[in-house]
mmCIF file of C-alpha atoms in Angstrom:
data_model
loop_
_atom_site.group_PDB
_atom_site.id
_atom_site.type_symbol
_atom_site.label_atom_id
_atom_site.label_comp_id
_atom_site.label_asym_id
_atom_site.label_seq_id
_atom_site.Cartn_x
_atom_site.Cartn_y
_atom_site.Cartn_z
ATOM 1 C CA MET A 1 0.000 0.000 0.000
ATOM 2 C CA PHE A 2 1.095 3.548 -0.803
ATOM 3 C CA THR A 3 -0.094 7.052 0.025
ATOM 4 C CA GLY A 4 0.569 8.939 -3.215
ATOM 5 C CA ILE A 5 3.173 11.183 -1.574
ATOM 6 C CA ILE A 6 6.139 11.008 -3.959
ATOM 7 C CA GLU A 7 9.519 10.553 -2.266
ATOM 8 C CA GLU A 8 11.820 11.127 -5.216
ATOM 9 C CA ARG A 9 11.987 11.425 -8.968
ATOM 10 C CA GLY A 10 13.924 8.565 -10.482
ATOM 11 C CA GLU A 11 15.094 7.757 -13.988
ATOM 12 C CA ILE A 12 14.747 4.676 -16.173
ATOM 13 C CA VAL A 13 18.249 3.474 -17.073
ATOM 14 C CA ALA A 14 17.500 0.208 -18.891
ATOM 15 C CA VAL A 15 14.556 -1.742 -20.321
ATOM 16 C CA GLU A 16 15.150 -5.304 -21.513
ATOM 17 C CA PRO A 17 12.689 -7.877 -22.914
ATOM 18 C CA SER A 18 11.768 -10.622 -20.446
ATOM 19 C CA GLY A 19 9.253 -13.202 -21.640
ATOM 20 C CA ASP A 20 6.091 -11.343 -22.638
ATOM 21 C CA GLY A 21 7.066 -8.435 -20.377
ATOM 22 C CA VAL A 22 10.181 -6.413 -19.654
ATOM 23 C CA ARG A 23 12.823 -6.105 -16.968
ATOM 24 C CA MET A 24 13.172 -2.447 -15.994
ATOM 25 C CA THR A 25 16.054 -0.830 -14.110
ATOM 26 C CA VAL A 26 15.444 2.455 -12.303
ATOM 27 C CA ARG A 27 17.939 4.876 -10.762
ATOM 28 C CA ALA A 28 16.494 5.562 -7.317
ATOM 29 C CA PRO A 29 19.022 6.428 -4.578
ATOM 30 C CA LEU A 30 16.488 7.135 -1.843
ATOM 31 C CA SER A 31 14.142 4.273 -2.665
ATOM 32 C CA VAL A 32 16.891 1.643 -2.461
ATOM 33 C CA SER A 33 18.479 3.098 0.683
ATOM 34 C CA ASP A 34 16.495 0.678 2.840
ATOM 35 C CA ALA A 35 14.983 -1.635 0.212
ATOM 36 C CA GLY A 36 15.417 -5.369 0.042
ATOM 37 C CA HIS A 37 14.673 -8.151 -2.398
ATOM 38 C CA GLY A 38 10.897 -8.490 -2.804
ATOM 39 C CA ASP A 39 10.044 -5.014 -1.539
ATOM 40 C CA SER A 40 7.430 -2.941 -3.327
ATOM 41 C CA ILE A 41 8.151 0.410 -4.968
ATOM 42 C CA ALA A 42 5.578 2.399 -6.936
ATOM 43 C CA VAL A 43 6.931 3.642 -10.268
ATOM 44 C CA SER A 44 4.701 6.430 -11.597
ATOM 45 C CA GLY A 45 1.801 4.777 -9.841
ATOM 46 C CA VAL A 46 2.529 1.131 -10.721
ATOM 47 C CA CYS A 47 3.504 -1.192 -7.883
ATOM 48 C CA LEU A 48 6.657 -3.104 -8.854
ATOM 49 C CA THR A 49 8.702 -5.678 -6.933
ATOM 50 C CA VAL A 50 12.448 -5.329 -6.418
ATOM 51 C CA VAL A 51 14.268 -8.336 -7.911
ATOM 52 C CA ASP A 52 17.788 -6.876 -7.950
ATOM 53 C CA GLN A 53 19.435 -3.716 -6.674
ATOM 54 C CA GLY A 54 22.625 -1.730 -6.265
ATOM 55 C CA ASP A 55 23.733 1.359 -4.389
ATOM 56 C CA ASP A 56 21.466 3.707 -6.339
ATOM 57 C CA TRP A 57 19.305 1.499 -8.571
ATOM 58 C CA PHE A 58 16.820 -1.359 -8.558
ATOM 59 C CA THR A 59 15.455 -3.735 -11.156
ATOM 60 C CA ALA A 60 11.858 -4.977 -11.427
ATOM 61 C CA ASP A 61 9.960 -7.273 -13.756
ATOM 62 C CA VAL A 62 6.965 -5.682 -15.488
ATOM 63 C CA MET A 63 4.346 -8.132 -16.739
ATOM 64 C CA ARG A 64 2.336 -7.733 -19.921
ATOM 65 C CA GLN A 65 -0.849 -6.651 -18.136
ATOM 66 C CA SER A 66 0.974 -3.720 -16.525
ATOM 67 C CA LEU A 67 2.449 -2.710 -19.880
ATOM 68 C CA ASP A 68 -1.022 -2.785 -21.440
ATOM 69 C CA MET A 69 -2.865 -1.015 -18.612
ATOM 70 C CA ALA A 70 -0.315 1.700 -17.838
ATOM 71 C CA THR A 71 2.158 3.983 -19.579
ATOM 72 C CA LEU A 72 5.158 1.805 -18.657
ATOM 73 C CA GLY A 73 5.222 0.299 -22.126
ATOM 74 C CA ALA A 74 6.377 3.657 -23.503
ATOM 75 C CA PHE A 75 9.162 4.098 -20.949
ATOM 76 C CA GLY A 76 12.771 3.949 -22.093
ATOM 77 C CA PRO A 77 16.193 5.018 -20.841
ATOM 78 C CA GLY A 78 16.049 8.614 -19.692
ATOM 79 C CA THR A 79 12.351 8.629 -18.784
ATOM 80 C CA ARG A 80 11.760 10.405 -15.475
ATOM 81 C CA VAL A 81 9.419 8.641 -13.055
ATOM 82 C CA ASN A 82 7.744 9.255 -9.699
ATOM 83 C CA LEU A 83 8.861 6.889 -6.934
ATOM 84 C CA GLU A 84 7.351 5.940 -3.597
ATOM 85 C CA ARG A 85 8.271 3.142 -1.228
ATOM 86 C CA ALA A 86 5.465 1.123 0.340
ATOM 87 C CA MET A 87 3.991 2.805 3.412
ATOM 88 C CA ALA A 88 5.285 1.613 6.785
ATOM 89 C CA ALA A 89 2.550 0.432 9.164
ATOM 90 C CA HIS A 90 3.484 3.164 11.655
ATOM 91 C CA GLY A 91 3.657 5.910 9.008
ATOM 92 C CA ARG A 92 1.276 8.799 8.377
ATOM 93 C CA LEU A 93 -1.277 8.530 5.580
ATOM 94 C CA GLY A 94 -0.327 11.864 4.051
ATOM 95 C CA GLY A 95 -2.247 11.408 0.800
ATOM 96 C CA HIS A 96 -4.911 8.709 0.431
ATOM 97 C CA ILE A 97 -4.982 4.920 0.152
ATOM 98 C CA VAL A 98 -3.174 4.049 -3.096
ATOM 99 C CA GLN A 99 -2.657 0.427 -4.108
ATOM 100 C CA GLY A 100 -0.367 0.882 -7.085
ATOM 101 C CA HIS A 101 -2.923 -0.921 -9.257
ATOM 102 C CA VAL A 102 -3.547 1.370 -12.217
ATOM 103 C CA ASP A 103 -7.131 1.389 -13.546
ATOM 104 C CA GLY A 104 -6.187 2.846 -16.902
ATOM 105 C CA THR A 105 -4.668 5.895 -18.536
ATOM 106 C CA GLY A 106 -5.841 9.369 -19.413
ATOM 107 C CA THR A 107 -4.544 12.050 -21.748
ATOM 108 C CA VAL A 108 -3.640 15.575 -20.693
ATOM 109 C CA LEU A 109 -6.136 17.793 -22.514
ATOM 110 C CA GLU A 110 -5.119 21.203 -21.218
ATOM 111 C CA VAL A 111 -2.592 22.841 -18.904
ATOM 112 C CA ARG A 112 -3.598 26.215 -17.463
ATOM 113 C CA PRO A 113 -0.930 28.137 -15.554
ATOM 114 C CA GLY A 114 -1.859 30.278 -12.591
ATOM 115 C CA ALA A 115 -0.041 32.725 -10.332
ATOM 116 C CA GLU A 116 1.014 30.072 -7.824
ATOM 117 C CA TRP A 117 -0.335 26.828 -9.222
ATOM 118 C CA ARG A 118 -1.216 24.974 -12.419
ATOM 119 C CA VAL A 119 -4.510 23.372 -13.425
ATOM 120 C CA ILE A 120 -4.396 20.223 -15.555
ATOM 121 C CA ARG A 121 -7.432 18.776 -17.327
ATOM 122 C CA ILE A 122 -7.183 15.049 -18.057
ATOM 123 C CA SER A 123 -9.438 12.807 -20.129
ATOM 124 C CA LEU A 124 -11.116 9.947 -18.307
ATOM 125 C CA PRO A 125 -12.132 6.526 -19.689
ATOM 126 C CA ALA A 126 -15.942 6.305 -19.620
ATOM 127 C CA GLU A 127 -15.927 3.312 -17.290
ATOM 128 C CA LEU A 128 -13.932 5.247 -14.683
ATOM 129 C CA ALA A 129 -16.035 8.425 -14.809
ATOM 130 C CA PRO A 130 -18.546 7.317 -12.112
ATOM 131 C CA LEU A 131 -15.642 6.762 -9.701
ATOM 132 C CA VAL A 132 -14.300 10.331 -9.908
ATOM 133 C CA VAL A 133 -16.045 13.019 -7.894
ATOM 134 C CA ASP A 134 -15.339 16.703 -7.307
ATOM 135 C CA LYS A 135 -13.217 17.102 -4.142
ATOM 136 C CA GLY A 136 -12.522 13.360 -4.140
ATOM 137 C CA SER A 137 -9.120 11.676 -4.384
ATOM 138 C CA ILE A 138 -7.332 10.284 -7.437
ATOM 139 C CA ALA A 139 -3.768 9.172 -8.133
ATOM 140 C CA VAL A 140 -2.188 10.547 -11.316
ATOM 141 C CA ASP A 141 1.165 8.936 -12.155
ATOM 142 C CA GLY A 142 1.227 7.832 -8.527
ATOM 143 C CA VAL A 143 0.632 11.314 -7.108
ATOM 144 C CA SER A 144 -2.232 11.685 -4.621
ATOM 145 C CA LEU A 145 -4.371 14.603 -5.806
ATOM 146 C CA THR A 146 -7.733 16.179 -5.057
ATOM 147 C CA VAL A 147 -10.162 16.496 -7.955
ATOM 148 C CA SER A 148 -10.914 20.197 -8.387
ATOM 149 C CA ASN A 149 -13.482 19.831 -11.177
ATOM 150 C CA ALA A 150 -15.132 17.062 -13.176
ATOM 151 C CA ALA A 151 -17.322 16.829 -16.259
ATOM 152 C CA ASP A 152 -21.062 16.434 -15.766
ATOM 153 C CA ALA A 153 -22.443 12.917 -16.084
ATOM 154 C CA ALA A 154 -24.309 13.980 -19.232
ATOM 155 C CA ALA A 155 -21.215 15.403 -20.933
ATOM 156 C CA SER A 156 -20.170 13.835 -24.242
ATOM 157 C CA GLU A 157 -16.607 13.297 -22.987
ATOM 158 C CA ALA A 158 -15.440 12.477 -19.470
ATOM 159 C CA TRP A 159 -12.654 14.526 -17.902
ATOM 160 C CA PHE A 160 -11.462 15.840 -14.573
ATOM 161 C CA GLU A 161 -9.149 18.580 -13.369
ATOM 162 C CA VAL A 162 -6.514 18.777 -10.659
ATOM 163 C CA SER A 163 -4.816 21.880 -9.293
ATOM 164 C CA LEU A 164 -1.082 21.499 -8.667
ATOM 165 C CA ILE A 165 0.737 23.547 -6.033
ATOM 166 C CA PRO A 166 4.396 24.564 -6.539
ATOM 167 C CA GLU A 167 5.635 21.693 -4.337
ATOM 168 C CA THR A 168 3.880 19.108 -6.533
ATOM 169 C CA LEU A 169 5.182 20.749 -9.710
ATOM 170 C CA GLU A 170 8.734 20.649 -8.351
ATOM 171 C CA ALA A 171 8.755 17.256 -6.594
ATOM 172 C CA THR A 172 6.982 15.150 -9.242
ATOM 173 C CA THR A 173 6.968 14.656 -12.996
ATOM 174 C CA LEU A 174 3.557 16.338 -13.279
ATOM 175 C CA GLY A 175 5.318 19.666 -13.624
ATOM 176 C CA ASP A 176 6.609 18.450 -17.001
ATOM 177 C CA ARG A 177 3.248 17.319 -18.375
ATOM 178 C CA VAL A 178 1.912 18.993 -21.527
ATOM 179 C CA ALA A 179 -1.200 18.508 -23.638
ATOM 180 C CA GLY A 180 -1.125 15.113 -25.344
ATOM 181 C CA ASP A 181 0.844 13.304 -22.625
ATOM 182 C CA ARG A 182 -0.597 10.047 -21.275
ATOM 183 C CA VAL A 183 -0.758 9.533 -17.519
ATOM 184 C CA ASN A 184 -1.572 6.611 -15.234
ATOM 185 C CA LEU A 185 -4.827 6.807 -13.276
ATOM 186 C CA GLU A 186 -5.877 5.011 -10.111
ATOM 187 C CA THR A 187 -9.315 5.831 -8.739
ATOM 188 C CA ASP A 188 -10.263 5.787 -5.061
ATOM 189 C CA ILE A 189 -10.466 2.204 -3.731
ATOM 190 C CA LEU A 190 -13.494 3.160 -1.606
ATOM 191 C CA ALA A 191 -15.394 4.276 -4.712
ATOM 192 C CA ARG A 192 -14.526 1.023 -6.461
ATOM 193 C CA HIS A 193 -15.804 -1.026 -3.534
ATOM 194 C CA VAL A 194 -19.089 0.904 -3.455
ATOM 195 C CA GLN A 195 -19.558 0.408 -7.192
ATOM 196 C CA ARG A 196 -18.955 -3.341 -6.833
ATOM 197 C CA LEU A 197 -21.336 -3.660 -3.877
ATOM 198 C CA LEU A 198 -24.076 -1.824 -5.753
ATOM 199 C CA ALA A 199 -23.652 -4.219 -8.687
ATOM 200 C CA PHE A 200 -24.627 -7.083 -6.371
ATOM 201 C CA THR A 201 -27.443 -5.258 -4.554
ATOM 202 C CA PRO A 202 -30.838 -6.556 -5.684
ATOM 203 C CA THR A 203 -33.510 -4.059 -6.582
ATOM 204 C CA SER A 204 -36.118 -4.050 -3.845
ATOM 205 C CA PRO A 205 -39.713 -4.334 -5.064
ATOM 206 C CA GLU A 206 -41.949 -1.430 -4.205
ATOM 207 C CA ASN A 207 -44.026 -1.895 -1.126
ATOM 208 C CA THR A 208 -47.564 -2.054 -2.499
ATOM 209 C CA ASN A 209 -49.054 -2.606 0.968
ATOM 210 C CA GLU A 210 -51.230 -5.397 -0.350
ATOM 211 C CA GLY A 211 -53.837 -6.667 2.059
ATOM 212 C CA GLY A 212 -54.606 -3.270 3.556
ATOM 213 C CA SER A 213 -53.260 -1.583 6.650
ATOM 214 C CA ARG A 214 -52.232 -3.483 9.752
#
């Protein structure tokens, strides 16, 4: 489990084919400072497992499903990534509950600069739209953010907006995003659970009060 509070920006240094997936090596001095074999590190929102490491790097295997669901398939040497180690049980939940299980990707539609912040509008796959609510939480490339605006349910295209403070622009890769960029999206786990529960909730028949009053 993660919190969406990025600890460092790393860099992809190697990507090699491995079966139907790839083996990816990431430069990450802070992340490997206390990491061990089998530990989890979120790479731009995707939970990966450390299989090898050195003084300032780690290697992880990325399976085909992750390559298909997320933007990792487009990563190559030199790509900058957001990194977060798994949350310690005694740590503070500074962002929100993030699993590192990407639901899909969106495309940056617009970047609007402000005096002290930047607003980014991102497209949203139709199936994820019901899970995104104004003032709710969402992880974009692993960064815990608050939704500042969202398209109406009746809109022809689904989108949402996030407002980025200077710290987020500086500490994460979101400060480099421009229109047309793809980003990884993970919706709120609580919203996903509610949606699943509702899918299994039978529709109650109306109480017709047959037989008269009692």
